[in-house]
Short mmCIF file of C-alpha atoms in Angstrom, two decimals:
data_model
loop_
_atom_site.label_atom_id
_atom_site.label_comp_id
_atom_site.label_asym_id
_atom_site.label_seq_id
_atom_site.Cartn_x
_atom_site.Cartn_y
_atom_site.Cartn_z
CA MET U 113 -0.15 0.01 0.05
CA SER U 114 1.43 3.52 -0.92
CA ASN U 115 -0.03 6.89 0.29
CA ASN U 116 -2.93 5.24 1.91
CA ILE U 117 -5.07 6.51 4.70
CA VAL U 118 -6.21 3.86 6.83
CA MET U 119 -9.20 4.81 9.31
CA VAL U 120 -10.17 2.65 12.33
CA THR U 121 -13.43 3.06 13.82
CA GLY U 122 -13.72 2.09 17.52
CA GLY U 123 -10.01 2.97 17.67
CA SER U 124 -9.92 3.48 21.43
CA GLY U 125 -11.05 0.04 22.55
CA LEU U 126 -9.25 -3.23 23.13
CA VAL U 127 -8.54 -4.20 19.53
CA GLY U 128 -8.03 -0.51 18.30
CA LYS U 129 -5.41 0.14 20.84
CA ALA U 130 -3.64 -3.03 19.88
CA ILE U 131 -3.68 -2.04 16.14
CA GLN U 132 -2.29 1.23 17.17
CA GLU U 133 0.55 -0.36 19.30
CA VAL U 134 1.54 -2.64 16.21
CA ILE U 135 1.52 0.20 13.70
CA GLU U 136 3.53 2.47 15.93
CA ALA U 137 6.17 -0.28 16.24
CA GLU U 138 6.13 -1.15 12.59
CA LYS U 139 6.07 2.42 11.11
CA PRO U 140 4.86 1.30 7.79
CA ALA U 141 5.86 3.52 4.81
CA GLY U 142 3.04 4.83 2.64
CA GLU U 143 0.41 4.49 5.30
CA THR U 144 -1.21 7.02 7.49
CA TRP U 145 -3.48 5.65 10.22
CA VAL U 146 -6.28 7.39 11.88
CA PHE U 147 -7.87 6.00 15.06
CA LEU U 148 -11.35 7.29 15.77
CA SER U 149 -13.23 7.23 19.10
CA SER U 150 -16.88 7.98 19.94
CA LYS U 151 -15.78 11.65 20.49
CA ASP U 152 -15.21 12.04 16.62
CA GLY U 153 -18.94 11.72 15.95
CA ASN U 154 -22.04 9.43 16.07
CA LEU U 155 -21.66 6.66 13.48
CA THR U 156 -25.35 5.77 13.73
CA ASP U 157 -26.05 9.35 12.16
CA PRO U 158 -25.48 9.30 8.45
CA VAL U 159 -24.55 13.06 8.32
CA GLU U 160 -22.00 12.85 11.09
CA THR U 161 -20.63 9.69 9.44
CA ALA U 162 -20.32 11.42 5.99
CA ALA U 163 -18.49 14.28 7.77
CA ILE U 164 -15.90 11.96 9.30
CA PHE U 165 -15.15 10.41 5.96
CA GLU U 166 -15.04 13.87 4.31
CA LYS U 167 -12.51 14.96 6.89
CA TYR U 168 -10.12 12.07 6.85
CA LYS U 169 -10.79 10.80 3.29
CA PRO U 170 -9.77 7.12 4.06
CA THR U 171 -8.74 4.73 1.22
CA HIS U 172 -8.99 1.79 3.63
CA VAL U 173 -11.14 1.31 6.64
CA ILE U 174 -11.16 -1.11 9.62
CA HIS U 175 -14.57 -1.06 11.30
CA LEU U 176 -14.50 -1.85 15.00
CA ALA U 177 -17.02 0.29 16.39
CA ALA U 178 -20.32 -1.34 17.59
CA GLN U 179 -22.78 -1.14 20.52
CA VAL U 180 -21.82 -3.94 22.68
CA GLY U 181 -22.77 -4.97 26.21
CA GLY U 182 -23.19 -7.78 28.64
CA LEU U 183 -25.86 -10.43 28.91
CA PHE U 184 -28.35 -8.41 30.72
CA ALA U 185 -28.07 -5.44 28.60
CA ASN U 186 -28.40 -7.59 25.32
CA MET U 187 -31.55 -9.38 26.76
CA LYS U 188 -33.19 -6.18 27.75
CA HIS U 189 -32.45 -3.98 24.83
CA LYS U 190 -32.49 -6.24 21.75
CA VAL U 191 -34.21 -3.48 19.48
CA GLN U 192 -31.60 -0.84 20.45
CA PHE U 193 -28.70 -3.46 19.82
CA TRP U 194 -30.15 -4.40 16.33
CA ARG U 195 -30.97 -0.88 15.21
CA ASN U 196 -27.86 0.91 16.29
CA ASN U 197 -25.61 -1.66 14.93
CA ILE U 198 -27.48 -1.89 11.75
CA MET U 199 -27.40 1.93 11.26
CA MET U 200 -23.89 2.10 12.01
CA ASN U 201 -22.83 -0.69 9.66
CA ASP U 202 -25.06 0.63 6.77
CA ASN U 203 -23.62 4.22 7.11
CA ILE U 204 -20.01 2.81 6.99
CA PHE U 205 -20.80 0.63 4.00
CA GLN U 206 -22.60 3.63 2.16
CA GLU U 207 -19.60 5.96 2.74
CA CYS U 208 -17.04 3.35 1.66
CA HIS U 209 -18.96 2.59 -1.46
CA LYS U 210 -19.79 6.17 -2.41
CA ARG U 211 -16.20 7.24 -1.69
CA GLY U 212 -14.49 4.19 -3.50
CA VAL U 213 -12.90 3.05 -0.52
CA GLN U 214 -10.43 0.14 -1.56
CA LYS U 215 -10.87 -2.08 1.39
CA LEU U 216 -13.30 -2.41 4.31
CA VAL U 217 -12.55 -4.98 7.02
CA SER U 218 -15.33 -5.31 9.74
CA CYS U 219 -15.22 -7.26 12.99
CA LEU U 220 -17.72 -10.01 13.75
CA SER U 221 -18.04 -12.07 16.79
CA THR U 222 -18.48 -15.85 17.53
CA CYS U 223 -21.92 -15.09 18.89
CA VAL U 224 -23.12 -14.68 15.18
CA PHE U 225 -22.98 -18.59 14.97
CA PRO U 226 -26.05 -20.74 15.55
CA ASP U 227 -27.05 -21.49 19.09
CA LYS U 228 -27.54 -25.25 18.28
CA THR U 229 -24.42 -26.36 16.09
CA THR U 230 -21.73 -28.78 15.83
CA PHE U 231 -18.05 -28.22 16.87
CA PRO U 232 -15.64 -27.11 15.59
CA ILE U 233 -17.49 -24.11 13.94
CA ASP U 234 -16.17 -22.77 10.68
CA GLU U 235 -17.00 -19.71 8.40
CA LYS U 236 -19.59 -21.67 6.37
CA MET U 237 -21.88 -22.27 9.29
CA ILE U 238 -22.83 -18.55 10.19
CA HIS U 239 -26.31 -18.66 8.79
CA ASP U 240 -27.21 -22.38 9.53
CA GLY U 241 -29.69 -21.48 12.33
CA PRO U 242 -30.77 -18.90 14.73
CA PRO U 243 -28.26 -17.38 17.29
CA HIS U 244 -28.74 -17.58 20.99
CA PRO U 245 -31.92 -15.78 21.70
CA SER U 246 -30.23 -13.70 24.57
CA ASN U 247 -28.27 -11.64 22.16
CA GLU U 248 -30.26 -12.10 18.88
CA GLY U 249 -30.40 -8.22 18.16
CA TYR U 250 -26.70 -7.89 18.27
CA ALA U 251 -25.93 -11.40 16.57
CA TYR U 252 -28.41 -10.74 13.59
CA ALA U 253 -27.01 -7.22 12.94
CA LYS U 254 -23.45 -8.74 12.88
CA ARG U 255 -24.52 -11.42 10.56
CA MET U 256 -25.88 -8.83 8.17
CA VAL U 257 -22.31 -7.56 7.81
CA ASP U 258 -21.48 -10.96 6.00
CA VAL U 259 -24.33 -10.55 3.77
CA GLN U 260 -23.48 -6.87 2.89
CA ASN U 261 -19.89 -7.84 2.07
CA ARG U 262 -21.11 -10.39 -0.55
CA MET U 263 -23.81 -8.17 -1.88
CA TYR U 264 -21.47 -5.07 -2.34
CA LYS U 265 -18.89 -7.34 -4.07
CA SER U 266 -21.54 -8.91 -6.32
CA GLN U 267 -23.14 -5.60 -7.32
CA TYR U 268 -20.42 -3.07 -7.25
CA GLY U 269 -17.13 -5.10 -7.08
CA MET U 270 -16.43 -3.61 -3.71
CA ASN U 271 -13.56 -5.24 -1.68
CA PHE U 272 -15.31 -5.59 1.68
CA THR U 273 -14.74 -8.43 4.12
CA ALA U 274 -14.94 -9.35 7.82
CA VAL U 275 -13.03 -11.19 10.43
CA ILE U 276 -14.37 -13.46 13.27
CA PRO U 277 -12.02 -13.44 16.21
CA THR U 278 -12.60 -15.87 19.22
CA ASN U 279 -12.29 -14.57 22.92
CA ILE U 280 -9.97 -11.46 22.81
CA PHE U 281 -8.00 -10.34 25.87
CA GLY U 282 -5.12 -7.88 26.46
CA LYS U 283 -4.32 -4.39 27.57
CA TYR U 284 -7.10 -1.75 27.47
CA ASP U 285 -9.74 -4.33 28.05
CA ASN U 286 -12.94 -3.61 30.11
CA PHE U 287 -11.92 -4.77 33.57
CA HIS U 288 -15.28 -3.82 35.25
CA ASN U 289 -16.09 -6.44 37.90
CA GLU U 290 -19.67 -7.15 37.05
CA ASP U 291 -19.85 -6.42 33.30
CA SER U 292 -16.64 -7.86 31.68
CA HIS U 293 -15.47 -10.89 29.85
CA VAL U 294 -13.98 -13.74 31.71
CA ILE U 295 -10.23 -12.98 31.65
CA PRO U 296 -10.43 -9.32 32.68
CA GLY U 297 -13.04 -10.13 35.26
CA LEU U 298 -10.86 -12.75 36.73
CA ILE U 299 -7.76 -10.51 36.80
CA HIS U 300 -9.85 -7.80 38.47
CA ARG U 301 -11.26 -10.35 41.15
CA GLY U 302 -7.91 -11.95 41.76
CA TYR U 303 -6.33 -8.50 42.27
CA LEU U 304 -8.94 -7.55 44.90
CA CYS U 305 -8.74 -10.98 46.68
CA LYS U 306 -4.96 -10.55 46.87
CA GLN U 307 -5.38 -7.01 48.33
CA LYS U 308 -8.00 -8.31 50.98
CA GLY U 309 -6.10 -11.70 51.77
CA GLU U 310 -9.24 -13.67 50.51
CA ASN U 311 -9.42 -16.98 48.68
CA PHE U 312 -9.55 -16.49 45.00
CA THR U 313 -13.12 -17.89 44.15
CA ILE U 314 -13.86 -18.99 40.52
CA TRP U 315 -17.64 -19.56 39.61
CA GLY U 316 -18.25 -23.06 38.23
CA SER U 317 -16.11 -26.12 37.92
CA GLY U 318 -13.40 -24.54 35.95
CA LYS U 319 -13.75 -27.26 33.30
CA PRO U 320 -15.17 -25.43 30.37
CA LEU U 321 -12.80 -24.88 27.31
CA ARG U 322 -12.17 -21.65 25.42
CA GLN U 323 -9.92 -20.24 22.80
CA PHE U 324 -8.29 -17.03 23.73
CA ILE U 325 -6.53 -14.69 21.34
CA PHE U 326 -4.15 -11.91 22.68
CA SER U 327 -5.14 -8.49 21.30
CA ILE U 328 -1.68 -7.97 19.85
CA ASP U 329 -1.95 -11.30 17.84
CA LEU U 330 -5.36 -10.26 16.61
CA ALA U 331 -4.15 -6.75 15.58
CA LYS U 332 -1.39 -8.32 13.57
CA LEU U 333 -3.85 -10.66 11.70
CA MET U 334 -6.40 -7.83 11.17
CA ILE U 335 -3.48 -5.82 9.45
CA TRP U 336 -2.73 -8.80 7.41
CA THR U 337 -6.36 -9.17 6.45
CA LEU U 338 -6.61 -5.51 5.39
CA ARG U 339 -3.34 -5.74 3.17
CA SER U 340 -3.63 -9.26 1.79
CA TYR U 341 -6.78 -11.10 2.29
CA GLU U 342 -9.18 -10.66 -0.84
CA GLU U 343 -12.19 -12.85 -0.22
CA ALA U 344 -15.56 -11.32 0.68
CA ASP U 345 -16.31 -14.44 2.79
CA PRO U 346 -15.19 -13.96 6.43
CA ILE U 347 -12.16 -15.55 8.06
CA ILE U 348 -11.87 -16.95 11.74
CA LEU U 349 -8.97 -15.48 13.46
CA SER U 350 -8.20 -17.77 16.41
CA VAL U 351 -5.54 -20.01 17.96
CA GLY U 352 -6.20 -23.75 17.00
CA GLU U 353 -8.24 -26.39 18.85
CA GLU U 354 -5.21 -27.83 20.39
CA ASP U 355 -4.59 -24.35 22.07
CA GLU U 356 -7.94 -24.38 23.98
CA VAL U 357 -7.59 -23.74 27.66
CA SER U 358 -9.75 -24.50 30.46
CA ILE U 359 -11.19 -21.77 32.85
CA ALA U 360 -9.23 -23.40 35.66
CA ASP U 361 -6.05 -23.01 33.41
CA VAL U 362 -6.92 -19.22 33.00
CA ALA U 363 -7.45 -18.89 36.77
CA THR U 364 -3.99 -20.48 37.51
CA ALA U 365 -2.44 -18.36 34.75
CA VAL U 366 -4.09 -15.15 36.39
CA ALA U 367 -2.97 -16.22 39.90
CA LYS U 368 0.65 -16.77 38.81
CA ALA U 369 0.80 -13.34 36.93
CA LEU U 370 -0.67 -11.67 40.03
CA ASP U 371 1.82 -13.45 42.27
CA PHE U 372 -1.34 -14.51 44.32
CA LYS U 373 -0.22 -16.87 47.11
CA GLY U 374 -3.72 -17.70 48.51
CA GLU U 375 -5.95 -20.53 47.50
CA VAL U 376 -7.95 -20.76 44.21
CA VAL U 377 -11.37 -22.15 45.00
CA PHE U 378 -14.02 -23.32 42.43
CA ASP U 379 -17.64 -22.70 43.58
CA THR U 380 -19.39 -25.60 41.74
CA THR U 381 -22.89 -24.40 42.94
CA LYS U 382 -22.54 -21.79 40.14
CA ALA U 383 -23.32 -22.77 36.59
CA ASP U 384 -20.55 -23.51 34.15
CA GLY U 385 -22.12 -22.14 30.90
CA GLN U 386 -21.30 -23.92 27.60
CA PHE U 387 -18.68 -26.57 27.86
CA LYS U 388 -16.94 -25.42 24.62
CA LYS U 389 -17.35 -23.27 21.73
CA THR U 390 -14.41 -24.37 19.48
CA ALA U 391 -13.64 -22.53 16.33
CA ASN U 392 -11.74 -24.03 13.40
CA ASN U 393 -8.83 -21.85 12.28
CA ALA U 394 -8.05 -24.21 9.29
CA LYS U 395 -8.70 -21.41 6.72
CA LEU U 396 -6.36 -18.93 8.51
CA ARG U 397 -3.53 -21.61 8.52
CA THR U 398 -3.98 -22.22 4.72
CA TYR U 399 -3.01 -18.61 4.23
CA LEU U 400 -0.55 -18.12 7.28
CA PRO U 401 0.66 -21.69 8.22
CA ASP U 402 3.59 -20.21 10.19
CA PHE U 403 1.95 -17.39 12.10
CA LYS U 404 3.24 -17.71 15.73
CA PHE U 405 0.68 -16.76 18.38
CA THR U 406 1.92 -15.38 21.66
CA PRO U 407 2.12 -18.14 24.37
CA PHE U 408 -0.95 -17.93 26.62
CA GLU U 409 0.96 -17.28 29.88
CA GLU U 410 3.29 -14.84 28.30
CA ALA U 411 0.25 -12.78 27.05
CA MET U 412 -1.36 -13.09 30.43
CA ASP U 413 1.80 -11.75 32.15
CA ILE U 414 1.92 -8.68 29.86
CA THR U 415 -1.98 -8.14 30.44
CA VAL U 416 -1.84 -8.46 34.21
CA LYS U 417 1.33 -6.07 34.38
CA TRP U 418 -0.54 -3.38 32.37
CA PHE U 419 -3.55 -3.82 34.65
CA MET U 420 -1.63 -3.38 37.84
CA GLU U 421 0.40 -0.31 36.44
CA ASN U 422 -2.66 1.36 35.32
CA TYR U 423 -5.07 0.39 38.22
CA GLU U 424 -5.20 3.90 39.57
CA SER U 425 -5.21 5.57 36.18
CA ASN U 426 -7.96 6.74 33.87
CA ASN U 427 -6.65 4.38 31.18
CA LEU U 428 -8.38 1.54 32.94
CA ARG U 429 -12.00 0.73 32.45
CA LYS U 430 -13.18 -0.72 35.78
#
């Protein structure tokens, strides 16, 4: 890419910050990167979205911005999750098409997959059945991105695509105690247990398995997608099935990174949730057979160190 302007929506979040870190280290020639936050404008508003595109005139776009929330918010506000994400995505697609943007990469989530399915899941299974009803507003809005990518390619020849990461973690995550994903939630809880001299209690048996991807690894793969992946069909960005870790392994890694000396206890009166949600990364491996993922414990150490260094700062969402 030469003399290109790459605009990243949702640039102040977990993935946007990771992309920024990778780009600052790489210092690519011929590329100017712009990282947007919600302060730059309301992407559900077509006029404000057009103004942002007019201001920065991007040649390439990575679209990370979305209305997201925890289980309770998704169940209570399905219409808002549907409408706001649909409007945002439609405005981004329209502007990219109108202005001849050379490449648009959007970010989906594994929640787009059918609730009742076989494992491992792959890219061809997205539309094989309804998503889990708890987050159907968000999931259906995200599914439509895949449909739009193919329609814009078919009708206009646009080079639009999407990535589907598995569970992301890293610096700049949301570490809120009640409304965060499993790793940042465990890091914050473990930190507080260490401060108070309490046992580190994990809800459930610790047996469920998950694939976690470090935000820096995901950033590198999204930059590769932007520069080199030419299909409209989406691509799963994930570690392999052989790198699944149990929640108990996660808790152990968190305790080790925190230098927590107390006891790690599993409260088996609490539900475990789904045992596994394995995703198949075979498509990624056909393109990048030699990509090296950061070892899980190393990535955990980096994340926990950043969390502790920033615990009292405004950088940390808690």
